[in-house]
Amino acid sequence: METLTKEPTRQAAPPRGPRPPTKRRRGARRNLIAYGFLCAALFCFAMFAWWPIIREVVLSFQQTNLVDDPEWVGLDNFRTVVDDPAFGQAWRNTLVFTLLALLCGYVVPFAVAIVLNELRHARAYLRFVVYLPVMLPPIVSVLLFRWFYDPGPGLFNQALDLVGLPTLSWLDSTSTALISLVIVSTWMNLGSGVLIYLAALQNIPGDLYEAAELDGAGILKRIWHVTIPQTRLILLLMLMLQIVATMQVFIEPFMLTGGGPENATVTVVYLMYQYAFVYGGNYGAGSALGLMLMVVLLAVAAVQLRLTREEN
Amino acid sequence: MKPRNLAILLATGLAFTATACGGDSSGDAGGDVTITVACQPAKTAPKTRKAWDDDVATFEKAHPGVRVKSTDQQPCFDPKTFAAKLAGGQMETVFVVPVTNYADVIAKRQAKDITGQTKLVKNYGDIKQDVRDMVTKDGKVYGIPNVSYSVGLVYNRKLFKQAGLDPDTPPATWDEVRAAAKKVAGLGDGYVGYGEYGGGNVGGWHFAQSLFSRGGEMVTDHKAAFNSPEGKAVLQTLHDMRWKDDSTGSKVLIGWESLMQQMAAGKTGMMLGAPDVVTDVVQKFQGKAEDYGITAIPDGKASLTGGEAYMINPKANAAQTKAALQWIDFEFNTPGKGRLDFARGKANGEAVGVPNNDYMGDSATGKAIIEGRKANAALPVENYEPYVAATGITPKLEPEKAQELYAVLDVAMSAVLTRENADIDKLLSDAESKANSILAKS
């Protein structure tokens, strides 16, 4: 049998020429293309993400005017920013903003997504309406809110006046300025959050809800016992993304309050901007502040990874 | 390596070397030279842009071998991109610097030392000595000033009339400002007697202006000096105008242009500002020219100066530097030509007539500029007479670490504008200790 099988093979040996690629070679060629794409992506990351990070770390130990050779100054830049009277306030404001933004920006989109998911009619239209603000450039949204908050003809105060409530100072009072910024931020990011939560909700098998309904669970119990456990991973991911995004808040204080009144809305990134572009180009101090923020955010990311791993 | 490839490599190398050498030598030897110049008007102002382009063509014709390339970045000087542009080789050969940034740019060696070459600007000697001193450090000259003015009080003459005030006798003291503001605010809802800033560093900047006008000092011997009776008077007056008279409005304005927009809208009576505020209110924000006037800063003990100078890129070679100074002379410093061609400016619809420049003083050039401006005025120059007539007010430079100090004083300014129970003594002493820690690092 062996002879029979081997003999014809020898007779039917292919004529001399290029040998057909083996399975291994085909695999290698496929991998080569993949490596090509990977290299391009890695190159882009290295150029536009990692290199600036490395430069920032180096810059935070240097004093430079970007023309002469930079001077190494050790920890001077860190001392400068820590000694800044606005340093503590900036961190406090950033943390309070993050907490408030989490309360609003985490709960509100989740609730809206649940409502949209439950709706039977006009679902597509409402999704579009909710997502619409995301399509506006952030600067437009912020300027829109500047008018909403105007203490004179502003929309919010007119609405309060209409229903007989006292008007507020919104951006012009230390007690309301920060929360006013949180409202803008929540409004601007609502659509993206809702979209992600909706995608997660639609992956929950319907029979789980049916079973819960058969067991007599009302809407709140269904959310507590089915929706939240089933979307726990996405909730964790969103939590981390929210923290990272909200701690870097800049455009709202920059455009609406300039950090005031009385430093009530100075944030860490806003202070960084001031060092780099307002205080005569102190890029070293700005970078030092940026490095501190990066370390905090890395710690947050590490905690989140740990939690996700435990979940898995 | 094959001999043919080696030959190509050597030939290419030689060609590059020759090109490089040629570039240097022609530049320094005064052959063909190209300079880039900032501040070309934007495309949205086609008439003034065409006037600029015509000037470039005229200049090139008068200086064979010199090629001028214009850039139209607006604003011309942007502190956010300045250092990066210089580091990246993108900075123009000739660029403009506002007086607030002179010290920083010179200290960081970001402008070329042009000592000994200022004779290329024919009227350089006519520029006022105190204005020239601002661009001079340790006996070396780093720029050619072309604008200099001091802060005054811009006011709306129409609102003054409506409020029963005489627009030809504007307030001369802070007490009179307060009284006038109360009357203007009394015109009804939405009327603001006196507009003021409380953020974006412009709050602190206006604090300094008000302080100087009362005879106070920002910094003395590298120490904060604003926690003084004059400093307290600045905050107390503002606080009283906000909470007792309700004449400042309830907004904490943070953007430099926001108050000018309100002035142009015709509901704000007064604001601190240099004459260029009138230009912007009329030209940028469509205020009615006949409505606005300017007078000397209240109390008038001293007034913060503003202005700008053209500087040369430190990387410019000798030929470029020479051409750059000739361009500055032609475009910015010769009466009847370039920027000082007021007849053309009037024909192009520019706001000619505002006394926003006194850098040449009483010199022959200065007189020629004033005559040219008056003869071609498109605005009611009589409205600016109180400002022009107020001579003898001491001009004062920005304090050291100006922007940092302004940021600190924004807090005090915003506090008195937003809190009725603001403790002025504490605000000033807090600001003083913060300012001293900043100044200690000078």
PDB file of C-alpha atoms in Angstrom, chain B residues 163-387:
ATOM      1  CA  ALA B 163     -28.456 110.362  31.907  1.00  0.00           C
ATOM      2  CA  GLY B 164     -28.283 114.160  32.122  1.00  0.00           C
ATOM      3  CA  LEU B 165     -24.478 114.304  32.192  1.00  0.00           C
ATOM      4  CA  ASP B 166     -22.354 116.641  30.105  1.00  0.00           C
ATOM      5  CA  PRO B 167     -20.324 114.523  27.664  1.00  0.00           C
ATOM      6  CA  ASP B 168     -17.912 117.403  27.112  1.00  0.00           C
ATOM      7  CA  THR B 169     -17.035 117.400  30.822  1.00  0.00           C
ATOM      8  CA  PRO B 170     -16.292 113.748  31.518  1.00  0.00           C
ATOM      9  CA  PRO B 171     -15.392 112.502  35.024  1.00  0.00           C
ATOM     10  CA  ALA B 172     -11.934 113.550  36.171  1.00  0.00           C
ATOM     11  CA  THR B 173     -11.795 111.700  39.500  1.00  0.00           C
ATOM     12  CA  TRP B 174     -12.912 108.304  40.750  1.00  0.00           C
ATOM     13  CA  ASP B 175     -15.602 109.936  42.862  1.00  0.00           C
ATOM     14  CA  GLU B 176     -16.995 111.556  39.726  1.00  0.00           C
ATOM     15  CA  VAL B 177     -16.810 108.213  37.903  1.00  0.00           C
ATOM     16  CA  ARG B 178     -18.870 106.642  40.664  1.00  0.00           C
ATOM     17  CA  ALA B 179     -21.476 109.403  40.555  1.00  0.00           C
ATOM     18  CA  ALA B 180     -21.722 109.275  36.758  1.00  0.00           C
ATOM     19  CA  ALA B 181     -21.960 105.471  36.773  1.00  0.00           C
ATOM     20  CA  LYS B 182     -24.879 105.642  39.192  1.00  0.00           C
ATOM     21  CA  LYS B 183     -26.738 108.011  36.886  1.00  0.00           C
ATOM     22  CA  VAL B 184     -26.128 105.890  33.763  1.00  0.00           C
ATOM     23  CA  ALA B 185     -27.205 102.709  35.563  1.00  0.00           C
ATOM     24  CA  GLY B 186     -30.333 104.601  36.617  1.00  0.00           C
ATOM     25  CA  LEU B 187     -31.449 104.702  32.973  1.00  0.00           C
ATOM     26  CA  GLY B 188     -33.073 101.313  33.466  1.00  0.00           C
ATOM     27  CA  ASP B 189     -32.640  97.557  33.468  1.00  0.00           C
ATOM     28  CA  GLY B 190     -29.619  96.316  31.548  1.00  0.00           C
ATOM     29  CA  TYR B 191     -27.722  99.622  31.736  1.00  0.00           C
ATOM     30  CA  VAL B 192     -24.258  99.396  33.275  1.00  0.00           C
ATOM     31  CA  GLY B 193     -22.640 102.580  34.514  1.00  0.00           C
ATOM     32  CA  TYR B 194     -19.065 101.360  34.742  1.00  0.00           C
ATOM     33  CA  GLY B 195     -17.949  98.004  33.329  1.00  0.00           C
ATOM     34  CA  GLU B 196     -15.123  96.061  34.964  1.00  0.00           C
ATOM     35  CA  TYR B 197     -13.373  92.699  34.594  1.00  0.00           C
ATOM     36  CA  GLY B 198     -12.996  89.984  37.215  1.00  0.00           C
ATOM     37  CA  GLY B 199     -10.954  87.257  35.500  1.00  0.00           C
ATOM     38  CA  GLY B 200      -8.698  86.122  32.681  1.00  0.00           C
ATOM     39  CA  ASN B 201      -5.873  88.285  34.134  1.00  0.00           C
ATOM     40  CA  VAL B 202      -7.645  91.404  32.812  1.00  0.00           C
ATOM     41  CA  GLY B 203      -9.196  91.934  36.251  1.00  0.00           C
ATOM     42  CA  GLY B 204      -5.738  92.203  37.797  1.00  0.00           C
ATOM     43  CA  TRP B 205      -4.533  94.289  34.871  1.00  0.00           C
ATOM     44  CA  HIS B 206      -7.316  96.836  35.442  1.00  0.00           C
ATOM     45  CA  PHE B 207      -6.570  96.756  39.167  1.00  0.00           C
ATOM     46  CA  ALA B 208      -3.027  97.897  38.309  1.00  0.00           C
ATOM     47  CA  GLN B 209      -4.372 100.658  36.044  1.00  0.00           C
ATOM     48  CA  SER B 210      -6.720 101.963  38.753  1.00  0.00           C
ATOM     49  CA  LEU B 211      -3.974 101.674  41.354  1.00  0.00           C
ATOM     50  CA  PHE B 212      -1.478 103.685  39.282  1.00  0.00           C
ATOM     51  CA  SER B 213      -4.110 106.347  38.596  1.00  0.00           C
ATOM     52  CA  ARG B 214      -4.479 106.855  42.354  1.00  0.00           C
ATOM     53  CA  GLY B 215      -0.739 107.085  42.848  1.00  0.00           C
ATOM     54  CA  GLY B 216      -0.210 103.562  44.137  1.00  0.00           C
ATOM     55  CA  GLU B 217       2.512 101.078  43.218  1.00  0.00           C
ATOM     56  CA  MET B 218       2.289  97.422  42.280  1.00  0.00           C
ATOM     57  CA  VAL B 219       5.839  96.400  43.188  1.00  0.00           C
ATOM     58  CA  THR B 220       8.600  98.188  45.064  1.00  0.00           C
ATOM     59  CA  ASP B 221      12.070  96.673  45.541  1.00  0.00           C
ATOM     60  CA  HIS B 222      10.859  93.283  44.298  1.00  0.00           C
ATOM     61  CA  LYS B 223       8.074  93.232  46.888  1.00  0.00           C
ATOM     62  CA  ALA B 224       4.336  93.625  46.449  1.00  0.00           C
ATOM     63  CA  ALA B 225       3.269  97.193  47.225  1.00  0.00           C
ATOM     64  CA  PHE B 226      -0.414  97.117  46.329  1.00  0.00           C
ATOM     65  CA  ASN B 227      -1.658  96.374  49.857  1.00  0.00           C
ATOM     66  CA  SER B 228      -1.851 100.115  50.437  1.00  0.00           C
ATOM     67  CA  PRO B 229      -4.518 102.785  50.976  1.00  0.00           C
ATOM     68  CA  GLU B 230      -4.636 103.220  47.180  1.00  0.00           C
ATOM     69  CA  GLY B 231      -5.092  99.466  46.629  1.00  0.00           C
ATOM     70  CA  LYS B 232      -7.836  99.372  49.225  1.00  0.00           C
ATOM     71  CA  ALA B 233      -9.537 102.367  47.584  1.00  0.00           C
ATOM     72  CA  VAL B 234      -9.570 100.546  44.234  1.00  0.00           C
ATOM     73  CA  LEU B 235     -11.391  97.526  45.670  1.00  0.00           C
ATOM     74  CA  GLN B 236     -13.629  99.537  48.014  1.00  0.00           C
ATOM     75  CA  THR B 237     -14.861 101.820  45.220  1.00  0.00           C
ATOM     76  CA  LEU B 238     -15.584  98.858  42.979  1.00  0.00           C
ATOM     77  CA  HIS B 239     -17.326  97.003  45.806  1.00  0.00           C
ATOM     78  CA  ASP B 240     -19.492 100.008  46.606  1.00  0.00           C
ATOM     79  CA  MET B 241     -20.349 100.573  42.961  1.00  0.00           C
ATOM     80  CA  ARG B 242     -21.405  96.928  42.683  1.00  0.00           C
ATOM     81  CA  TRP B 243     -23.294  96.488  45.968  1.00  0.00           C
ATOM     82  CA  LYS B 244     -24.392  99.976  47.068  1.00  0.00           C
ATOM     83  CA  ASP B 245     -24.986 101.686  43.721  1.00  0.00           C
ATOM     84  CA  ASP B 246     -25.625  98.594  41.563  1.00  0.00           C
ATOM     85  CA  SER B 247     -23.858 100.386  38.722  1.00  0.00           C
ATOM     86  CA  THR B 248     -21.331  97.758  37.517  1.00  0.00           C
ATOM     87  CA  GLY B 249     -23.695  95.030  36.337  1.00  0.00           C
ATOM     88  CA  SER B 250     -23.741  91.552  37.806  1.00  0.00           C
ATOM     89  CA  LYS B 251     -21.471  89.723  35.344  1.00  0.00           C
ATOM     90  CA  VAL B 252     -17.903  88.789  36.120  1.00  0.00           C
ATOM     91  CA  LEU B 253     -16.373  89.526  32.742  1.00  0.00           C
ATOM     92  CA  ILE B 254     -13.404  87.351  31.869  1.00  0.00           C
ATOM     93  CA  GLY B 255     -12.591  87.983  28.211  1.00  0.00           C
ATOM     94  CA  TRP B 256     -10.732  91.062  27.040  1.00  0.00           C
ATOM     95  CA  GLU B 257     -13.224  91.653  24.245  1.00  0.00           C
ATOM     96  CA  SER B 258     -16.383  91.080  26.319  1.00  0.00           C
ATOM     97  CA  LEU B 259     -16.481  94.587  27.782  1.00  0.00           C
ATOM     98  CA  MET B 260     -15.816  96.175  24.408  1.00  0.00           C
ATOM     99  CA  GLN B 261     -18.712  94.197  22.947  1.00  0.00           C
ATOM    100  CA  GLN B 262     -20.928  95.570  25.711  1.00  0.00           C
ATOM    101  CA  MET B 263     -19.688  99.104  25.044  1.00  0.00           C
ATOM    102  CA  ALA B 264     -20.472  98.658  21.356  1.00  0.00           C
ATOM    103  CA  ALA B 265     -23.963  97.399  22.242  1.00  0.00           C
ATOM    104  CA  GLY B 266     -24.563 100.852  23.746  1.00  0.00           C
ATOM    105  CA  LYS B 267     -25.580  99.910  27.277  1.00  0.00           C
ATOM    106  CA  THR B 268     -22.315 100.436  29.148  1.00  0.00           C
ATOM    107  CA  GLY B 269     -21.362 103.961  30.176  1.00  0.00           C
ATOM    108  CA  MET B 270     -17.655 103.778  30.981  1.00  0.00           C
ATOM    109  CA  MET B 271     -14.623 101.502  31.054  1.00  0.00           C
ATOM    110  CA  LEU B 272     -10.906 101.860  31.489  1.00  0.00           C
ATOM    111  CA  GLY B 273      -9.118 101.583  28.185  1.00  0.00           C
ATOM    112  CA  ALA B 274      -6.566 102.995  25.816  1.00  0.00           C
ATOM    113  CA  PRO B 275      -7.695 104.838  22.699  1.00  0.00           C
ATOM    114  CA  ASP B 276      -7.428 101.634  20.663  1.00  0.00           C
ATOM    115  CA  VAL B 277     -10.515 100.458  22.569  1.00  0.00           C
ATOM    116  CA  VAL B 278     -12.462 103.122  20.661  1.00  0.00           C
ATOM    117  CA  THR B 279     -11.022 101.781  17.401  1.00  0.00           C
ATOM    118  CA  ASP B 280     -12.093  98.238  18.245  1.00  0.00           C
ATOM    119  CA  VAL B 281     -15.535  99.257  19.530  1.00  0.00           C
ATOM    120  CA  VAL B 282     -16.175 101.112  16.278  1.00  0.00           C
ATOM    121  CA  GLN B 283     -14.315  98.934  13.780  1.00  0.00           C
ATOM    122  CA  LYS B 284     -14.649  95.401  15.165  1.00  0.00           C
ATOM    123  CA  PHE B 285     -17.909  95.568  17.071  1.00  0.00           C
ATOM    124  CA  GLN B 286     -19.837  98.084  14.978  1.00  0.00           C
ATOM    125  CA  GLY B 287     -20.390 100.718  17.649  1.00  0.00           C
ATOM    126  CA  LYS B 288     -21.443 104.163  16.363  1.00  0.00           C
ATOM    127  CA  ALA B 289     -18.310 106.313  16.054  1.00  0.00           C
ATOM    128  CA  GLU B 290     -20.019 109.525  17.199  1.00  0.00           C
ATOM    129  CA  ASP B 291     -21.162 107.882  20.474  1.00  0.00           C
ATOM    130  CA  TYR B 292     -17.723 107.264  21.948  1.00  0.00           C
ATOM    131  CA  GLY B 293     -15.257 109.548  23.580  1.00  0.00           C
ATOM    132  CA  ILE B 294     -12.113 109.158  25.654  1.00  0.00           C
ATOM    133  CA  THR B 295     -10.722 111.167  28.485  1.00  0.00           C
ATOM    134  CA  ALA B 296      -7.720 110.997  30.783  1.00  0.00           C
ATOM    135  CA  ILE B 297      -7.579 108.299  33.430  1.00  0.00           C
ATOM    136  CA  PRO B 298      -9.458 109.422  36.612  1.00  0.00           C
ATOM    137  CA  ASP B 299      -7.317 111.130  39.273  1.00  0.00           C
ATOM    138  CA  GLY B 300      -4.442 110.954  36.770  1.00  0.00           C
ATOM    139  CA  LYS B 301      -1.507 110.479  39.156  1.00  0.00           C
ATOM    140  CA  ALA B 302      -0.005 108.033  36.629  1.00  0.00           C
ATOM    141  CA  SER B 303      -1.149 105.855  33.759  1.00  0.00           C
ATOM    142  CA  LEU B 304      -0.132 102.393  32.616  1.00  0.00           C
ATOM    143  CA  THR B 305       1.456 102.493  29.163  1.00  0.00           C
ATOM    144  CA  GLY B 306       0.794 100.149  26.306  1.00  0.00           C
ATOM    145  CA  GLY B 307       2.245  99.748  22.866  1.00  0.00           C
ATOM    146  CA  GLU B 308       4.194  97.502  20.582  1.00  0.00           C
ATOM    147  CA  ALA B 309       7.496  97.175  18.791  1.00  0.00           C
ATOM    148  CA  TYR B 310       8.782  95.246  15.818  1.00  0.00           C
ATOM    149  CA  MET B 311      11.664  92.895  16.567  1.00  0.00           C
ATOM    150  CA  ILE B 312      13.952  90.780  14.412  1.00  0.00           C
ATOM    151  CA  ASN B 313      14.276  87.007  14.507  1.00  0.00           C
ATOM    152  CA  PRO B 314      17.575  86.148  16.276  1.00  0.00           C
ATOM    153  CA  LYS B 315      18.259  83.624  13.526  1.00  0.00           C
ATOM    154  CA  ALA B 316      18.204  86.278  10.776  1.00  0.00           C
ATOM    155  CA  ASN B 317      21.515  86.792   8.972  1.00  0.00           C
ATOM    156  CA  ALA B 318      23.094  90.224   8.357  1.00  0.00           C
ATOM    157  CA  ALA B 319      21.427  90.791   4.986  1.00  0.00           C
ATOM    158  CA  GLN B 320      18.026  89.757   6.313  1.00  0.00           C
ATOM    159  CA  THR B 321      18.440  92.006   9.344  1.00  0.00           C
ATOM    160  CA  LYS B 322      19.274  94.969   7.097  1.00  0.00           C
ATOM    161  CA  ALA B 323      16.276  94.285   4.829  1.00  0.00           C
ATOM    162  CA  ALA B 324      14.034  93.783   7.873  1.00  0.00           C
ATOM    163  CA  LEU B 325      14.955  97.159   9.364  1.00  0.00           C
ATOM    164  CA  GLN B 326      14.430  98.833   5.984  1.00  0.00           C
ATOM    165  CA  TRP B 327      10.964  97.248   5.838  1.00  0.00           C
ATOM    166  CA  ILE B 328      10.117  98.492   9.355  1.00  0.00           C
ATOM    167  CA  ASP B 329      11.297 101.973   8.362  1.00  0.00           C
ATOM    168  CA  PHE B 330       9.204 101.940   5.182  1.00  0.00           C
ATOM    169  CA  GLU B 331       5.993 100.362   6.465  1.00  0.00           C
ATOM    170  CA  PHE B 332       5.699 101.648  10.027  1.00  0.00           C
ATOM    171  CA  ASN B 333       7.822 104.729  10.605  1.00  0.00           C
ATOM    172  CA  THR B 334       7.625 107.037   7.597  1.00  0.00           C
ATOM    173  CA  PRO B 335       4.817 109.631   7.658  1.00  0.00           C
ATOM    174  CA  GLY B 336       2.642 109.412   4.547  1.00  0.00           C
ATOM    175  CA  LYS B 337       3.776 105.878   3.747  1.00  0.00           C
ATOM    176  CA  GLY B 338       2.637 102.386   4.698  1.00  0.00           C
ATOM    177  CA  ARG B 339       0.736 102.357   7.962  1.00  0.00           C
ATOM    178  CA  LEU B 340       1.077 106.129   8.290  1.00  0.00           C
ATOM    179  CA  ASP B 341      -0.604 106.801   4.914  1.00  0.00           C
ATOM    180  CA  PHE B 342      -3.737 108.157   6.586  1.00  0.00           C
ATOM    181  CA  ALA B 343      -5.332 109.333   3.350  1.00  0.00           C
ATOM    182  CA  ARG B 344      -5.345 105.794   2.034  1.00  0.00           C
ATOM    183  CA  GLY B 345      -6.540 104.499   5.423  1.00  0.00           C
ATOM    184  CA  LYS B 346      -9.510 106.859   5.331  1.00  0.00           C
ATOM    185  CA  ALA B 347     -10.348 105.825   1.768  1.00  0.00           C
ATOM    186  CA  ASN B 348     -10.247 102.192   2.884  1.00  0.00           C
ATOM    187  CA  GLY B 349     -12.744 102.820   5.686  1.00  0.00           C
ATOM    188  CA  GLU B 350     -10.274 102.551   8.594  1.00  0.00           C
ATOM    189  CA  ALA B 351     -10.996 104.299  11.908  1.00  0.00           C
ATOM    190  CA  VAL B 352      -8.510 107.121  11.331  1.00  0.00           C
ATOM    191  CA  GLY B 353      -8.451 109.837  13.962  1.00  0.00           C
ATOM    192  CA  VAL B 354      -8.065 108.058  17.301  1.00  0.00           C
ATOM    193  CA  PRO B 355      -5.056 109.444  19.197  1.00  0.00           C
ATOM    194  CA  ASN B 356      -3.781 105.966  19.918  1.00  0.00           C
ATOM    195  CA  ASN B 357      -0.156 106.606  19.243  1.00  0.00           C
ATOM    196  CA  ASP B 358       2.245 109.062  20.761  1.00  0.00           C
ATOM    197  CA  TYR B 359       5.531 107.301  20.245  1.00  0.00           C
ATOM    198  CA  MET B 360       7.169 110.151  18.346  1.00  0.00           C
ATOM    199  CA  GLY B 361       6.105 112.878  20.811  1.00  0.00           C
ATOM    200  CA  ASP B 362       6.768 116.493  19.772  1.00  0.00           C
ATOM    201  CA  SER B 363       9.483 115.623  17.262  1.00  0.00           C
ATOM    202  CA  ALA B 364       9.205 116.635  13.621  1.00  0.00           C
ATOM    203  CA  THR B 365       8.007 113.144  12.748  1.00  0.00           C
ATOM    204  CA  GLY B 366       5.522 113.191  15.621  1.00  0.00           C
ATOM    205  CA  LYS B 367       4.029 116.490  14.417  1.00  0.00           C
ATOM    206  CA  ALA B 368       3.801 115.187  10.843  1.00  0.00           C
ATOM    207  CA  ILE B 369       1.942 112.094  12.076  1.00  0.00           C
ATOM    208  CA  ILE B 370      -0.535 114.154  14.132  1.00  0.00           C
ATOM    209  CA  GLU B 371      -1.190 116.529  11.214  1.00  0.00           C
ATOM    210  CA  GLY B 372      -1.676 113.663   8.776  1.00  0.00           C
ATOM    211  CA  ARG B 373      -4.078 111.940  11.158  1.00  0.00           C
ATOM    212  CA  LYS B 374      -6.130 115.083  11.792  1.00  0.00           C
ATOM    213  CA  ALA B 375      -6.272 116.013   8.127  1.00  0.00           C
ATOM    214  CA  ASN B 376      -7.657 112.595   7.203  1.00  0.00           C
ATOM    215  CA  ALA B 377      -9.754 111.838  10.280  1.00  0.00           C
ATOM    216  CA  ALA B 378     -12.753 109.631   9.670  1.00  0.00           C
ATOM    217  CA  LEU B 379     -13.862 109.789  13.311  1.00  0.00           C
ATOM    218  CA  PRO B 380     -14.968 112.761  15.426  1.00  0.00           C
ATOM    219  CA  VAL B 381     -11.529 113.806  16.787  1.00  0.00           C
ATOM    220  CA  GLU B 382     -13.117 116.417  19.069  1.00  0.00           C
ATOM    221  CA  ASN B 383     -14.489 113.523  21.167  1.00  0.00           C
ATOM    222  CA  TYR B 384     -10.914 112.580  22.071  1.00  0.00           C
ATOM    223  CA  GLU B 385      -9.827 116.093  22.991  1.00  0.00           C
ATOM    224  CA  PRO B 386     -10.102 115.568  26.802  1.00  0.00           C
ATOM    225  CA  TYR B 387      -7.608 112.688  26.472  1.00  0.00           C
TER     226      TYR B 387
END
